[in-house]
Short mmCIF file of C-alpha atoms in Angstrom, two decimals:
data_model
loop_
_atom_site.label_atom_id
_atom_site.label_comp_id
_atom_site.label_asym_id
_atom_site.label_seq_id
_atom_site.Cartn_x
_atom_site.Cartn_y
_atom_site.Cartn_z
CA MET A 204 -8.64 6.94 -16.25
CA LEU A 205 -6.01 5.94 -13.86
CA ARG A 206 -5.52 2.36 -12.72
CA ILE A 207 -4.39 1.69 -9.32
CA LEU A 208 -3.62 -1.38 -7.50
CA ALA A 209 -4.32 -1.73 -3.64
CA LEU A 210 -1.95 -4.62 -2.46
CA HIS A 211 -2.44 -6.13 0.82
CA GLY A 212 0.17 -8.37 2.58
CA PRO A 213 -0.03 -11.19 4.82
CA ASN A 214 -2.81 -11.54 7.62
CA LEU A 215 -4.60 -8.64 6.16
CA ASN A 216 -7.37 -11.08 5.08
CA LEU A 217 -8.14 -11.44 8.74
CA LEU A 218 -9.19 -7.71 9.10
CA GLY A 219 -12.11 -7.11 11.20
CA THR A 220 -11.32 -10.15 13.65
CA ARG A 221 -7.66 -9.95 14.02
CA GLU A 222 -6.72 -7.76 16.84
CA PRO A 223 -9.47 -5.06 16.44
CA ASN A 224 -7.87 -2.91 19.09
CA ILE A 225 -5.01 -2.45 16.82
CA TYR A 226 -6.24 -2.96 13.23
CA GLY A 227 -9.83 -1.78 13.64
CA SER A 228 -13.03 -3.57 13.00
CA LEU A 229 -13.47 -2.95 9.31
CA THR A 230 -13.03 -6.11 7.11
CA LEU A 231 -10.62 -6.19 4.18
CA ASP A 232 -13.74 -6.26 1.98
CA ALA A 233 -15.00 -3.04 3.57
CA VAL A 234 -11.54 -1.40 3.18
CA ASN A 235 -11.53 -2.44 -0.59
CA GLN A 236 -14.94 -1.18 -1.11
CA ARG A 237 -14.08 2.25 0.27
CA LEU A 238 -10.97 2.43 -2.00
CA VAL A 239 -12.97 1.45 -4.95
CA GLU A 240 -15.65 4.18 -4.27
CA LEU A 241 -12.93 6.92 -3.50
CA GLY A 242 -11.35 5.82 -6.83
CA HIS A 243 -14.50 6.43 -8.77
CA ARG A 244 -14.71 9.89 -7.23
CA LEU A 245 -11.10 10.52 -8.17
CA ASN A 246 -11.59 9.22 -11.71
CA ALA A 247 -9.36 6.15 -10.99
CA ILE A 248 -10.09 2.52 -11.18
CA VAL A 249 -8.99 0.62 -8.05
CA GLU A 250 -8.22 -3.15 -8.30
CA ALA A 251 -7.51 -4.78 -4.81
CA GLN A 252 -5.47 -8.08 -4.12
CA GLN A 253 -4.32 -9.75 -1.02
CA PHE A 254 -1.50 -12.30 -0.68
CA ASN A 255 0.01 -14.00 2.55
CA GLY A 256 3.11 -15.15 0.55
CA GLU A 257 6.14 -12.77 -0.05
CA GLY A 258 6.70 -14.24 -3.68
CA GLU A 259 3.02 -13.53 -4.53
CA LEU A 260 3.41 -9.96 -3.52
CA VAL A 261 6.70 -9.65 -5.58
CA ALA A 262 5.00 -11.09 -8.55
CA ALA A 263 1.84 -8.71 -8.18
CA ILE A 264 4.38 -5.75 -8.05
CA HIS A 265 6.01 -6.91 -11.18
CA GLN A 266 2.70 -7.46 -13.00
CA ALA A 267 1.41 -4.10 -11.76
CA ASP A 268 4.31 -2.45 -13.72
CA GLN A 269 2.79 -3.86 -16.86
CA THR A 270 -0.98 -3.07 -16.08
CA GLN A 271 -1.31 -0.35 -13.37
CA ASP A 272 -0.33 3.30 -13.00
CA GLY A 273 0.61 2.93 -9.29
CA VAL A 274 0.31 0.77 -6.22
CA VAL A 275 -0.98 1.57 -2.66
CA LEU A 276 0.88 -1.12 -0.58
CA ASN A 277 0.41 -2.42 2.94
CA ALA A 278 3.29 -5.08 2.95
CA ALA A 279 2.22 -5.73 6.64
CA ALA A 280 4.91 -7.86 8.34
CA TYR A 281 7.07 -7.96 5.05
CA THR A 282 7.65 -4.27 5.50
CA HIS A 283 10.08 -5.02 8.24
CA THR A 284 11.61 -8.13 6.79
CA SER A 285 11.65 -8.32 3.05
CA ILE A 286 14.60 -7.25 1.07
CA ALA A 287 12.91 -9.12 -1.88
CA LEU A 288 9.98 -6.82 -1.69
CA ARG A 289 12.19 -3.82 -1.51
CA ASP A 290 13.92 -4.81 -4.57
CA ALA A 291 10.78 -5.48 -6.53
CA ILE A 292 9.64 -1.86 -5.65
CA ALA A 293 12.88 -0.41 -6.82
CA ALA A 294 12.84 -2.59 -10.05
CA VAL A 295 9.43 -1.14 -11.20
CA ARG A 296 8.67 2.26 -12.95
CA ILE A 297 5.49 2.96 -11.32
CA PRO A 298 5.18 4.82 -7.99
CA VAL A 299 4.20 2.77 -4.80
CA VAL A 300 2.73 4.42 -1.63
CA GLU A 301 3.50 2.46 1.60
CA VAL A 302 0.56 2.45 4.01
CA HIS A 303 -0.27 0.94 7.47
CA LEU A 304 -3.35 0.75 9.58
CA SER A 305 -1.59 1.20 12.74
CA ASN A 306 1.39 3.72 13.72
CA VAL A 307 4.19 1.36 13.29
CA HIS A 308 6.50 3.84 15.09
CA GLN A 309 4.44 3.56 18.21
CA ARG A 310 4.52 -0.27 18.31
CA GLU A 311 7.26 -2.84 18.92
CA SER A 312 10.80 -1.75 18.03
CA PHE A 313 11.11 -4.39 15.26
CA ARG A 314 8.35 -2.59 13.47
CA HIS A 315 10.08 0.64 13.32
CA HIS A 316 12.19 -0.18 10.39
CA SER A 317 10.91 -0.36 7.02
CA TYR A 318 12.94 -1.86 4.23
CA ILE A 319 10.59 -0.58 1.67
CA ALA A 320 10.47 3.16 2.73
CA PRO A 321 13.55 4.06 0.91
CA VAL A 322 12.02 3.06 -2.40
CA VAL A 323 8.63 4.24 -2.13
CA MET A 324 7.30 7.69 -2.84
CA GLY A 325 5.74 8.04 0.78
CA GLN A 326 4.66 6.40 3.72
CA ILE A 327 1.27 6.78 5.56
CA CYS A 328 0.50 5.13 8.90
CA GLY A 329 -1.61 5.30 12.03
CA PHE A 330 -5.10 6.41 10.60
CA GLY A 331 -6.59 3.06 10.40
CA ALA A 332 -8.41 2.36 7.02
CA ALA A 333 -8.11 6.07 6.32
CA SER A 334 -4.35 5.36 5.81
CA TYR A 335 -5.32 3.52 2.55
CA GLU A 336 -7.53 6.43 1.35
CA LEU A 337 -4.87 8.99 2.23
CA GLY A 338 -2.27 7.02 0.19
CA LEU A 339 -4.72 6.65 -2.72
CA ARG A 340 -5.33 10.52 -2.81
CA ALA A 341 -1.55 11.19 -2.63
CA LEU A 342 -0.75 8.76 -5.27
CA VAL A 343 -3.58 9.91 -7.57
CA ASP A 344 -2.38 13.60 -7.08
CA HIS A 345 1.29 12.74 -7.67
CA LEU A 346 0.14 10.89 -11.04
CA ARG A 347 -1.79 13.90 -12.16
CA HIS A 348 0.67 16.49 -11.12
CA PRO A 349 4.11 15.00 -10.99
CA PRO A 350 6.77 17.26 -9.42
CA PRO A 351 9.22 18.91 -11.72
CA SER A 352 12.33 16.88 -12.67
CA ARG A 353 15.48 17.87 -11.12
CA GLN A 354 18.41 18.17 -13.37
CA GLY A 355 21.67 18.94 -12.02
#
């Protein structure tokens, strides 16, 4: 059975009350419950963690490399600011999918750049809580059916 970490960044603990017109009305607990249930259907164990601190997120990614098969990551604001998070993702051997509730490309210009996009396997944004579910499905599919390696 696959082990997947759903990792949530800063302020996501406020889901459901924080700017619901942008982030929706589901709480983080509800998002996590949906991920756990989808994981069961996909024959994967989903563990969820949320941290407001950049260093805690970096440490969680390092730990996930030892205990998980992959990560679904909403780095929130650190997406646009954290080279440390980018370097942590690049340093681990497990695949990471970047997800966002809102379409960051339709928002403020500072949200258009992702430091982590170049080192994750893909990015999904703009589908609300379904972004997490789409990310989980893509990650599980990738782990079960890895693309053929390219050798030059």
